[in-house]
mmCIF file of C-alpha atoms in Angstrom:
data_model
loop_
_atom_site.group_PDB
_atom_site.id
_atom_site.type_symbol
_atom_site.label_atom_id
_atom_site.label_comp_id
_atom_site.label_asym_id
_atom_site.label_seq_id
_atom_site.Cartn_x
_atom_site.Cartn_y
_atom_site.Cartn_z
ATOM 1 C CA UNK A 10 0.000 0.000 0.000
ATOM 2 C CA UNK A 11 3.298 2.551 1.254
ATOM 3 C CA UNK A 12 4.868 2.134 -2.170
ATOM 4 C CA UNK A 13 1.089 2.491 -4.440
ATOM 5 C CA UNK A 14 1.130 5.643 -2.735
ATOM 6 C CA UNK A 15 4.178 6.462 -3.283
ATOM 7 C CA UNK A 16 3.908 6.009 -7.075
ATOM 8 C CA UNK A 17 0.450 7.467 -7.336
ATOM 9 C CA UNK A 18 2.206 11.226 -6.095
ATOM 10 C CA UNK A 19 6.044 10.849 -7.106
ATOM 11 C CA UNK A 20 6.777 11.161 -11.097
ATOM 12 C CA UNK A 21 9.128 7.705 -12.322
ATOM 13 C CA UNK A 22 12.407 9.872 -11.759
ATOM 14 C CA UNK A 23 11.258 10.896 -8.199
ATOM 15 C CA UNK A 24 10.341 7.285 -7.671
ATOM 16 C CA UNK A 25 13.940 6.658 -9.036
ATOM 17 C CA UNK A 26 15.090 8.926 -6.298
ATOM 18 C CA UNK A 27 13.223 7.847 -3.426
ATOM 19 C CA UNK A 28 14.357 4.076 -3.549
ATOM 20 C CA UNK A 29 18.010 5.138 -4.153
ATOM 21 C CA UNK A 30 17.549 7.125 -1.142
ATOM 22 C CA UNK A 31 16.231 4.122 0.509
ATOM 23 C CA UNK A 32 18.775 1.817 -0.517
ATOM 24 C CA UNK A 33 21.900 4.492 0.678
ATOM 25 C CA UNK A 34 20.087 4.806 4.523
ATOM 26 C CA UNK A 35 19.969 1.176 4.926
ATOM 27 C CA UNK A 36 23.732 1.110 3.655
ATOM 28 C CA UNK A 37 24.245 4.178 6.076
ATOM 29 C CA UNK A 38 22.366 2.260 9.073
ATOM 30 C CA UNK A 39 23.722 -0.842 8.174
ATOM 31 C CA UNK A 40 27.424 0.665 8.828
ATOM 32 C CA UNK A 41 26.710 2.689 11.581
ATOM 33 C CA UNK A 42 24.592 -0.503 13.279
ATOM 34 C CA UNK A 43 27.818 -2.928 12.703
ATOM 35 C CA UNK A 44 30.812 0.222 13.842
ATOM 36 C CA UNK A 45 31.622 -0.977 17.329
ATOM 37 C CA UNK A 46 34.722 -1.702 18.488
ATOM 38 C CA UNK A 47 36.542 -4.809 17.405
ATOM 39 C CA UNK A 48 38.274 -8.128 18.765
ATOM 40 C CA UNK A 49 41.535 -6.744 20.071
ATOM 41 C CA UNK A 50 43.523 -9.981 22.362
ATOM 42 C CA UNK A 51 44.005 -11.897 19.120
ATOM 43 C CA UNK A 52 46.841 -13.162 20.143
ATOM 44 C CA UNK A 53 46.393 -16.334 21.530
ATOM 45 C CA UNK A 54 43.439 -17.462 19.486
ATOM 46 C CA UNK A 55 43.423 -19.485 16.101
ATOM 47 C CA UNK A 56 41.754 -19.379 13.123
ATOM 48 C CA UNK A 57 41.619 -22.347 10.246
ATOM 49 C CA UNK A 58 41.367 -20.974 7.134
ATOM 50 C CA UNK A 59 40.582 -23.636 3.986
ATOM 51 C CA UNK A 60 41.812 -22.682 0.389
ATOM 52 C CA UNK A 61 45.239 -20.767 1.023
ATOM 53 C CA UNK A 62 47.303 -21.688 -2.252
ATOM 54 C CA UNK A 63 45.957 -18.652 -3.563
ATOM 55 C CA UNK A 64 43.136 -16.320 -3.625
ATOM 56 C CA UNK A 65 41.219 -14.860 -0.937
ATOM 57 C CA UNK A 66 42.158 -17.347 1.565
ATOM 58 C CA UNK A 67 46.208 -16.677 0.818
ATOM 59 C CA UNK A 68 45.784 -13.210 1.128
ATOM 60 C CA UNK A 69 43.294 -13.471 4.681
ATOM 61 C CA UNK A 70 46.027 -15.722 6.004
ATOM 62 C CA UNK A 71 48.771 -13.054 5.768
ATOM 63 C CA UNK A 72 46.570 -10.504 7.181
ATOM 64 C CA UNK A 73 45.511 -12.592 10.304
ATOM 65 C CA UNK A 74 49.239 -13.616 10.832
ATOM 66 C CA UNK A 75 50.160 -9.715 10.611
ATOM 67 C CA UNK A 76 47.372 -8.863 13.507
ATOM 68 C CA UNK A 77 48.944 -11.935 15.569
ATOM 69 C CA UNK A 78 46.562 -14.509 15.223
ATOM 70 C CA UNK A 79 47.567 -18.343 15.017
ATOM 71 C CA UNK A 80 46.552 -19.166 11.193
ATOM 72 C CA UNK A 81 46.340 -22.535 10.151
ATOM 73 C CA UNK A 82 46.241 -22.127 6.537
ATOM 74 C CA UNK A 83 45.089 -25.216 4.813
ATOM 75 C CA UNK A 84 46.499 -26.045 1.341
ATOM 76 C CA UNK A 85 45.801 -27.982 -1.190
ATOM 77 C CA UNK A 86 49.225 -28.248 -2.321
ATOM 78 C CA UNK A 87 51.853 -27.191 0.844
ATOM 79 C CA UNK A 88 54.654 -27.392 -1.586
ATOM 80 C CA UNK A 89 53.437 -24.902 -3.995
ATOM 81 C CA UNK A 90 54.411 -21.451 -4.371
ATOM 82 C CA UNK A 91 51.428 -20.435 -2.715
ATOM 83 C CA UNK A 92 52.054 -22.227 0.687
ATOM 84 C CA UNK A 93 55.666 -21.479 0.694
ATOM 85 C CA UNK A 94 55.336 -17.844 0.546
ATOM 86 C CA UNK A 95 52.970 -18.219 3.269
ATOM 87 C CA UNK A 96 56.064 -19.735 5.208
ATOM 88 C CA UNK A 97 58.444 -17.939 4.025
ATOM 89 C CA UNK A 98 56.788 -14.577 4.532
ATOM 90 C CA UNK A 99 54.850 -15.383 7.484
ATOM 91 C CA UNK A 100 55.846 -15.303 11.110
ATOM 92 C CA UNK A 101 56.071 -18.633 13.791
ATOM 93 C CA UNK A 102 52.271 -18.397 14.245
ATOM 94 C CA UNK A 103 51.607 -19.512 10.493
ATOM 95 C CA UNK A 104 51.463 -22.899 10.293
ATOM 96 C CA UNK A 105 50.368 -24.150 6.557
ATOM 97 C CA UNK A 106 49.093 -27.805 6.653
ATOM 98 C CA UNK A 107 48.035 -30.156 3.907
ATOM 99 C CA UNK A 108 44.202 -29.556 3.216
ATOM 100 C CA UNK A 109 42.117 -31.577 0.606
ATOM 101 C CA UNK A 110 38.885 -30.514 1.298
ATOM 102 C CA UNK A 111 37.240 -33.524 -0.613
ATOM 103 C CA UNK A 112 39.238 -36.083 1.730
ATOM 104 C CA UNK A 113 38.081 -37.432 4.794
ATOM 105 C CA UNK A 114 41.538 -38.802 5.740
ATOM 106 C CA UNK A 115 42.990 -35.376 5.120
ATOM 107 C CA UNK A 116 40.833 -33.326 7.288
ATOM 108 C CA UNK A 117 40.975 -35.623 10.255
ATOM 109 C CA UNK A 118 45.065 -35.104 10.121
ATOM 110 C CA UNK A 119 44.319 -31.573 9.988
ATOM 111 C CA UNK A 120 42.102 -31.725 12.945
ATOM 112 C CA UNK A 121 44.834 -33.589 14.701
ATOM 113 C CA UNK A 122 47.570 -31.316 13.820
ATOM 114 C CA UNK A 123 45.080 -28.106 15.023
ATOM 115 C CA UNK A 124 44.798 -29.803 18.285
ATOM 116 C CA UNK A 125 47.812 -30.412 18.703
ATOM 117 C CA UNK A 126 49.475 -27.261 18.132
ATOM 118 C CA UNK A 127 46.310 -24.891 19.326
ATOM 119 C CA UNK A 128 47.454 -21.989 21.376
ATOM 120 C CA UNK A 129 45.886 -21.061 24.655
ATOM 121 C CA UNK A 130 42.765 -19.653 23.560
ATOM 122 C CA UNK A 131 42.032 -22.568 21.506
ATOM 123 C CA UNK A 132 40.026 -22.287 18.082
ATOM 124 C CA UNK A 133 38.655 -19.212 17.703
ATOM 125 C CA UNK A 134 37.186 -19.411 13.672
ATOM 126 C CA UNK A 135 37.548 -21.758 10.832
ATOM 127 C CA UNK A 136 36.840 -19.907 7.129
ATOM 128 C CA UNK A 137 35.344 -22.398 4.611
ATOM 129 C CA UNK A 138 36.548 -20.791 1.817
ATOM 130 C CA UNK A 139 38.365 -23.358 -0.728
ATOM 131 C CA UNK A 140 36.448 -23.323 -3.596
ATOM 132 C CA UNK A 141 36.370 -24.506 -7.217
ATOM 133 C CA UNK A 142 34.356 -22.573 -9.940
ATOM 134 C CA UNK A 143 33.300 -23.532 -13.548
ATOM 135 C CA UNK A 144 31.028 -22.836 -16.152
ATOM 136 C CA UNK A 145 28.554 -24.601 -18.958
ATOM 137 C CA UNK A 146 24.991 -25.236 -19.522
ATOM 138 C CA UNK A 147 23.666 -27.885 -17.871
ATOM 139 C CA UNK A 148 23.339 -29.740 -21.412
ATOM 140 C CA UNK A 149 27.017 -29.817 -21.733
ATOM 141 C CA UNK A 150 27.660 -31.534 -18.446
ATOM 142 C CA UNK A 151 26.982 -34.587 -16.775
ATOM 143 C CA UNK A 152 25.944 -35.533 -13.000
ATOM 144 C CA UNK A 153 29.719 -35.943 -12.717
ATOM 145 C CA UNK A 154 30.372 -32.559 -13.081
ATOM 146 C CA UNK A 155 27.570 -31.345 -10.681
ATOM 147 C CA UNK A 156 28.827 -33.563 -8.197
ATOM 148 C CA UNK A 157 33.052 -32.169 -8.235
ATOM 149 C CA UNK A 158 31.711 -28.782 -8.088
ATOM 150 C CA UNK A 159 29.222 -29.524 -4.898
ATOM 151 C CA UNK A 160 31.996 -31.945 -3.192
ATOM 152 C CA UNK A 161 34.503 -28.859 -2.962
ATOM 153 C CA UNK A 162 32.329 -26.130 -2.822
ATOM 154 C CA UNK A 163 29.320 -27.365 -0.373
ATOM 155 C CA UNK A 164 30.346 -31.031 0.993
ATOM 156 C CA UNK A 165 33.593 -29.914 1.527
ATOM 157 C CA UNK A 166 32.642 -27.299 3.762
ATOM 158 C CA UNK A 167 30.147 -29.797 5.850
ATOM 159 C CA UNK A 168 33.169 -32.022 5.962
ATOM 160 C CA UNK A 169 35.767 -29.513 7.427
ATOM 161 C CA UNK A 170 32.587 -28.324 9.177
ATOM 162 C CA UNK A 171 31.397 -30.949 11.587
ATOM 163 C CA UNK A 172 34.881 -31.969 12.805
ATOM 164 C CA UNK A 173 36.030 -28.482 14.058
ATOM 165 C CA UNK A 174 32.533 -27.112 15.402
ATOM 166 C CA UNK A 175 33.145 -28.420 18.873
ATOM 167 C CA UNK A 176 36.380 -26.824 18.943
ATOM 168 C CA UNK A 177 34.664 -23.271 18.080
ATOM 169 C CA UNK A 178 31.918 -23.708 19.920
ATOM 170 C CA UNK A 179 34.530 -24.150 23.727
ATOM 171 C CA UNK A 180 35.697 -20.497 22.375
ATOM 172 C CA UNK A 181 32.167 -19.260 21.408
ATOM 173 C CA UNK A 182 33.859 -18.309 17.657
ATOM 174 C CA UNK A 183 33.032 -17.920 14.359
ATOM 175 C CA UNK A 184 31.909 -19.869 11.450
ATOM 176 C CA UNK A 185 32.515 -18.500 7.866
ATOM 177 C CA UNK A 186 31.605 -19.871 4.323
ATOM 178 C CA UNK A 187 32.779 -18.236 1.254
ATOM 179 C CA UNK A 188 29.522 -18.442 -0.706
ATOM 180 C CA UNK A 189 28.725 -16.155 -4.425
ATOM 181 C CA UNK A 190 26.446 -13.722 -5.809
ATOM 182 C CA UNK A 191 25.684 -16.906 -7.551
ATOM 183 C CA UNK A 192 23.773 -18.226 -4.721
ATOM 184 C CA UNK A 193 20.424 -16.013 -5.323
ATOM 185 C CA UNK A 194 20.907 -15.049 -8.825
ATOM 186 C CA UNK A 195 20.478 -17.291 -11.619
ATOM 187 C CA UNK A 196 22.657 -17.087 -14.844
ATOM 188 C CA UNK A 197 23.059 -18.627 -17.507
ATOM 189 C CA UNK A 198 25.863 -21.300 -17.921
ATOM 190 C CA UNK A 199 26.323 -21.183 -13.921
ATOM 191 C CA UNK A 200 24.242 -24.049 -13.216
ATOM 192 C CA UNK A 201 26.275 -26.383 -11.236
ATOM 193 C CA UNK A 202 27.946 -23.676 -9.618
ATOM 194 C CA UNK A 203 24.833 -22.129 -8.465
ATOM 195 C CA UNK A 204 23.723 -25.317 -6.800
ATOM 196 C CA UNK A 205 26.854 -25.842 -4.605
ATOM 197 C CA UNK A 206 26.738 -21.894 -3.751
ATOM 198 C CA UNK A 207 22.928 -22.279 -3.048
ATOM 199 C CA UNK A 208 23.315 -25.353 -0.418
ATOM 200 C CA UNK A 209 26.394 -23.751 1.112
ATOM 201 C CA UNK A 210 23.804 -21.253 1.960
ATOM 202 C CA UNK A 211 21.108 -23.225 3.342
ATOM 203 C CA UNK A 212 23.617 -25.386 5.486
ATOM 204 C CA UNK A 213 25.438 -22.270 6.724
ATOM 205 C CA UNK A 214 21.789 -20.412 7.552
ATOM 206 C CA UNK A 215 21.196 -23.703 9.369
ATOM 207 C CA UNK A 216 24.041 -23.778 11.868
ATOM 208 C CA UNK A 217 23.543 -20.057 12.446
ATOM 209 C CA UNK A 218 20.267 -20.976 14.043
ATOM 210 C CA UNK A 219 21.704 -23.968 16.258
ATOM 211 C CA UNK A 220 24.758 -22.448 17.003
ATOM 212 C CA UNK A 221 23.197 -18.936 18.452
ATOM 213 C CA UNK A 222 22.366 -20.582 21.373
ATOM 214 C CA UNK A 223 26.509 -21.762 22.303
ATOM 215 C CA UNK A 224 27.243 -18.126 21.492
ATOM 216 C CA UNK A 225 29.026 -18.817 18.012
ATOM 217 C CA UNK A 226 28.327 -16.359 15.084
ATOM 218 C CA UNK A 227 28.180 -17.388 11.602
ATOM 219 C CA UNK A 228 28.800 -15.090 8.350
ATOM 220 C CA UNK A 229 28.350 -15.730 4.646
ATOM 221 C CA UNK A 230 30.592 -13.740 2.236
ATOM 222 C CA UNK A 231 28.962 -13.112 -1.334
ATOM 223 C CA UNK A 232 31.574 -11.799 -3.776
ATOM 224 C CA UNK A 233 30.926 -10.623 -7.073
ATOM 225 C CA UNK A 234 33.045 -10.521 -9.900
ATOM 226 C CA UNK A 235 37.038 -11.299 -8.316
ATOM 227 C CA UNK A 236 37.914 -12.816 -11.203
ATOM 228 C CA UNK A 237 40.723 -11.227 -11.965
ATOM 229 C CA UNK A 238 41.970 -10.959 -7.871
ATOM 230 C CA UNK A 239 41.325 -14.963 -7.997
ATOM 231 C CA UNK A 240 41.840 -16.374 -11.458
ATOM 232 C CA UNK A 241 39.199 -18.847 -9.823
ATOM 233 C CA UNK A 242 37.311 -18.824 -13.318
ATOM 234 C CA UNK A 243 39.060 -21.165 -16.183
ATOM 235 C CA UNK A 244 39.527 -20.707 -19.448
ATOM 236 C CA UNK A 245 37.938 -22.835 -21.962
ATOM 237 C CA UNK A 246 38.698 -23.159 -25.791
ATOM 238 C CA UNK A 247 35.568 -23.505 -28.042
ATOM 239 C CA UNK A 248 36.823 -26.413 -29.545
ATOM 240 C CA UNK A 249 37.576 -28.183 -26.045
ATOM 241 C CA UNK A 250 33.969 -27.943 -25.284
ATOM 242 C CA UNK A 251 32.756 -29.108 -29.166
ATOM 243 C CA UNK A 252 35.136 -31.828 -29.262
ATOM 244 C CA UNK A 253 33.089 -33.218 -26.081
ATOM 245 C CA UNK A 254 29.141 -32.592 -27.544
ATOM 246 C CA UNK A 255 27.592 -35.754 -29.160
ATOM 247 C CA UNK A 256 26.006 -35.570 -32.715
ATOM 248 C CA UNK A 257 22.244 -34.611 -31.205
ATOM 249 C CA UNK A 258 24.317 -31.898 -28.928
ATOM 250 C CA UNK A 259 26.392 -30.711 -32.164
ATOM 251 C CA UNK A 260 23.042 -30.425 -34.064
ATOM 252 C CA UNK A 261 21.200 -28.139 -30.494
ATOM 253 C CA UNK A 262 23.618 -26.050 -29.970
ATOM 254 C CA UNK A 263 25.899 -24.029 -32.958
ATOM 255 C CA UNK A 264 29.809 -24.286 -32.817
ATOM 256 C CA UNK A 265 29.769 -20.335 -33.038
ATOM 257 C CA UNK A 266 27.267 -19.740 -29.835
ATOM 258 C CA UNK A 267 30.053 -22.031 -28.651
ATOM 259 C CA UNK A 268 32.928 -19.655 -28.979
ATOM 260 C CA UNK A 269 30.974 -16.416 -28.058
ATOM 261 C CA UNK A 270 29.787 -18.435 -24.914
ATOM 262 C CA UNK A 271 34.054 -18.274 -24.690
ATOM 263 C CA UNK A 272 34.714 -15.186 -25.566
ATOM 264 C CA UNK A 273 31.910 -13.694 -23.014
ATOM 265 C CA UNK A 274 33.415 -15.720 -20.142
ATOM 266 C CA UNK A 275 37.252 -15.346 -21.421
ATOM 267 C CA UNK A 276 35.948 -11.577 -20.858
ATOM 268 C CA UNK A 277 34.721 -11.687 -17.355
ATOM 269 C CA UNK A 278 37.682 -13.730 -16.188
ATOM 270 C CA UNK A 279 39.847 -10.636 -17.058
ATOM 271 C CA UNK A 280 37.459 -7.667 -16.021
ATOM 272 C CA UNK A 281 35.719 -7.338 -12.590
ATOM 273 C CA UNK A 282 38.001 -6.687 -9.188
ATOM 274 C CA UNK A 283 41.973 -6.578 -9.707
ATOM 275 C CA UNK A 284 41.852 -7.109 -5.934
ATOM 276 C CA UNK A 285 40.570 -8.448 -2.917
ATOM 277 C CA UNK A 286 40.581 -6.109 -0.463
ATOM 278 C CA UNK A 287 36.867 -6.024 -0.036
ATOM 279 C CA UNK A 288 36.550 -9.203 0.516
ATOM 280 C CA UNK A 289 39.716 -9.728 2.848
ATOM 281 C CA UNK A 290 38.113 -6.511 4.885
ATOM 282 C CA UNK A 291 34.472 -8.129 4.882
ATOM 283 C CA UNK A 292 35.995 -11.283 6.307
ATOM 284 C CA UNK A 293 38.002 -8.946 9.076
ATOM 285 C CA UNK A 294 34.497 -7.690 10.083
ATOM 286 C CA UNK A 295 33.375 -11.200 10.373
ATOM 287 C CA UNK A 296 35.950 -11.936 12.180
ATOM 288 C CA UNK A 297 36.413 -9.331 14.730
ATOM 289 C CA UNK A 298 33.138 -7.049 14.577
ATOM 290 C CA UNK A 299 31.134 -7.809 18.017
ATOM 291 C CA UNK A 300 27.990 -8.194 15.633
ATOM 292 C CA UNK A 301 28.806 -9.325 12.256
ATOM 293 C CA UNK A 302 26.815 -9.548 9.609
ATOM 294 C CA UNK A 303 24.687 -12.536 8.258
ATOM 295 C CA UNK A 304 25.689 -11.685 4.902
ATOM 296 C CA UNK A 305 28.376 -9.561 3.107
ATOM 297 C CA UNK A 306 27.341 -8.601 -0.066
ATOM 298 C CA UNK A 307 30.506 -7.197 -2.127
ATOM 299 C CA UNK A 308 29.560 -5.874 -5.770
ATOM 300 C CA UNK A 309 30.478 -2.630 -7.756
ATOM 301 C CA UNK A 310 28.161 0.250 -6.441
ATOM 302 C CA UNK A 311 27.258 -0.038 -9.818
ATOM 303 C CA UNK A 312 25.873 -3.171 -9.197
ATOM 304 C CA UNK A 313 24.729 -2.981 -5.804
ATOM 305 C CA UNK A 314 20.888 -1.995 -6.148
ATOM 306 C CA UNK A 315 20.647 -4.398 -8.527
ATOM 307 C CA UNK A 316 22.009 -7.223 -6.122
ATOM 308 C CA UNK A 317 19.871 -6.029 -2.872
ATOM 309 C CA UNK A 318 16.842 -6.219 -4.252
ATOM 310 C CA UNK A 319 17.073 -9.541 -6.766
ATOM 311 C CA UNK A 320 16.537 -11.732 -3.981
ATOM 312 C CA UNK A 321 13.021 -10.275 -2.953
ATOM 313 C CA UNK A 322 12.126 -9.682 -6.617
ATOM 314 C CA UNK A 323 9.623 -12.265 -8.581
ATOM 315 C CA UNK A 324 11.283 -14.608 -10.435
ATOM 316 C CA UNK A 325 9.314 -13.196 -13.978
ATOM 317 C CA UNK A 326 11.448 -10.319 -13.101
ATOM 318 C CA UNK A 327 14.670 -11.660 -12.559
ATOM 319 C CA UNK A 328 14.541 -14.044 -15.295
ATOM 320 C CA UNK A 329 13.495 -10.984 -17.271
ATOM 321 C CA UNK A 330 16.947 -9.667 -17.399
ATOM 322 C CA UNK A 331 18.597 -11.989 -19.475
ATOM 323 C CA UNK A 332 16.285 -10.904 -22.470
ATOM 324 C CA UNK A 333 18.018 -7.525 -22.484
ATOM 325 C CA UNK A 334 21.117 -9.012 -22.666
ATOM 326 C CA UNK A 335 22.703 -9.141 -26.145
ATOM 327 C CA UNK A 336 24.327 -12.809 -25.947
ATOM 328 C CA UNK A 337 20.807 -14.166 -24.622
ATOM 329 C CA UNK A 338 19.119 -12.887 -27.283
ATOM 330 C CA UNK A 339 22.107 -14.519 -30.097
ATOM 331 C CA UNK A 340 22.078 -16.927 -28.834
ATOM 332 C CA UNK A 341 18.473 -17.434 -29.475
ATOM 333 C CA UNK A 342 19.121 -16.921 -33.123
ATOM 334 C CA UNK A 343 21.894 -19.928 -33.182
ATOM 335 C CA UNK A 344 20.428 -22.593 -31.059
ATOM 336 C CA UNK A 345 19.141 -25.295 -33.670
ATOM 337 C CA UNK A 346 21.291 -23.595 -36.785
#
């Protein structure tokens, strides 16, 4: 009825106005409501970060050695570049461990070594953020590929998840998962990615509710585009992806949607964020803040009215926006020719 009203006596560029006006005060109230003072006797408390060869979780690790926490920076590969700068660079209190999210064996070593090497404030957060991200419609995969995305991205999380609660909970810590934009809003080509972002999301809003009662917060990050800051995208050649379609595929879908579908994507790997300082400074908040967040949602201001409001939009409205966009509509034109 408020917003009938509201249209009935403002003109469409008042209306314009009034709900960026909107959007900026919640922003503004949002900041103001989350500016206290933050965790300050790090020292003595640990965090377990997943998914430090590179990427956000490298570049958190560093910054939670520098403020004197005890990081235990999980790797997929500890003799890689990326871990050994993290030892070579980092102080006594950065201790980089083998990390295989996917591996049951591998986390219950790391849960060992944790234990064993905790300092005396024990486990203070663990940061679910290794993470694996491709791209393809859904008729170019197969339940194979749905199921390597989801076993990094959401089972992997559940399995570093369960092991290391306890620990968190005796220190009344935090709980973050490295989630995506992707989660709420549906694209095209990010099917499978989607659904591992999507039941991060659900589990993580789950053990928010149970774990308010031991006194243990629990954040979601939502990133945008950090392609470039992550390189987590990969590159595909057209004829990688043709090579792979059937005959009845090869007759759906045209070989040159195929290689715009890789130019578009070859695009966004190399535009978006150079950096990931948002991110790294959302997870700080998350971290230290006395009342986090729920959600950090880090787009372009460009972006970001877009992004607040999708999730309460109807779906005829969000599915809407792909028919403005000039790829949908070629691509259109090619499927069947």
């Amino acid at each position: 009825m408020t917003i009938l009203l509201i249209s009935y006596y403002l003109s469409d560029e008042h209306i314009y106005t009034y709900f960026g006006l909107v959007i900026c005060f919640m922003l503004w109230a949002k900041t103001v409501f989350h500016a206290e003072n933050g965790l300050s006797d790090v020292f003595g408390r640990a965090v377990l970060i997943t998914g430090c060869d590179s990427g956000f979780g490298h570049h958190l690790a560093k910054k939670l050695d520098c403020m004197g926490f005890t990081v235990f920076a999980g790797c997929l590969c500890p003799e890689g570049p990326g871990a050994q700068s993290l030892v070579e660079k980092g102080s006594d209190r950065m201790k980089v461990l083998q990390l295989d999210v996917t591996k049951d064996d591998d986390v219950s070593l790391a849960k060992d070594f944790v234990q064993a090497n905790l300092p005396e404030k024990g486990l203070y957060a663990v940061v679910n953020n290794a993470g694996i991200c491709d791209w393809g419609e859904t008729e170019w995969s197969t339940a194979m590929d749905f199921q390597k995305m989801a076993d990094v991205n959401l089972f992997g999380a559940i399995r570093v998840t369960i092991p290391f609660l306890s620990l968190v909970r005796a220190s009344k810590g935090r709980m973050l998962y490295v989630s995506s934009i992707f989660s709420f809003f549906n694209c095209l080509n990010m099917g499978a990615y989607s659904v591992s972002k999507r039941g991060l999301e659900a589990f993580a809003d789950s053990l928010r509710v149970e774990m308010a009662s031991f006194g243990v917060k629990v954040s979601i990050i939502q990133p945008g585009n950090f392609g470039m800051a992550t390189n987590i995208l990969p590159k595909k050649s057209p004829q990688d992806i043709w090579d792979e379609f059937d005959d009845a595929r090869k007759l759906t879908f045209n070989q040159k949607y195929i290689e715009m579908a890789c130019a578009y994507f070859n695009v966004l790997c190399t535009s978006g964020f150079k950096d990931c300082s948002m991110v790294i400074n959302a997870m700080l908040h998350a971290l230290t803040a006395p009342k986090p967040q729920t959600r950090y949602q880090l787009v372009s201001w460009r972006d970001m009215f877009f992004f607040y409001i999708c999730p309460f939009l109807p779906t005829c409205i969000t599915d809407s926006v792909f028919s403005v966009s000039s790829m949908y509509q070629k691509r259109k034109v090619m499927l069947y020719s």
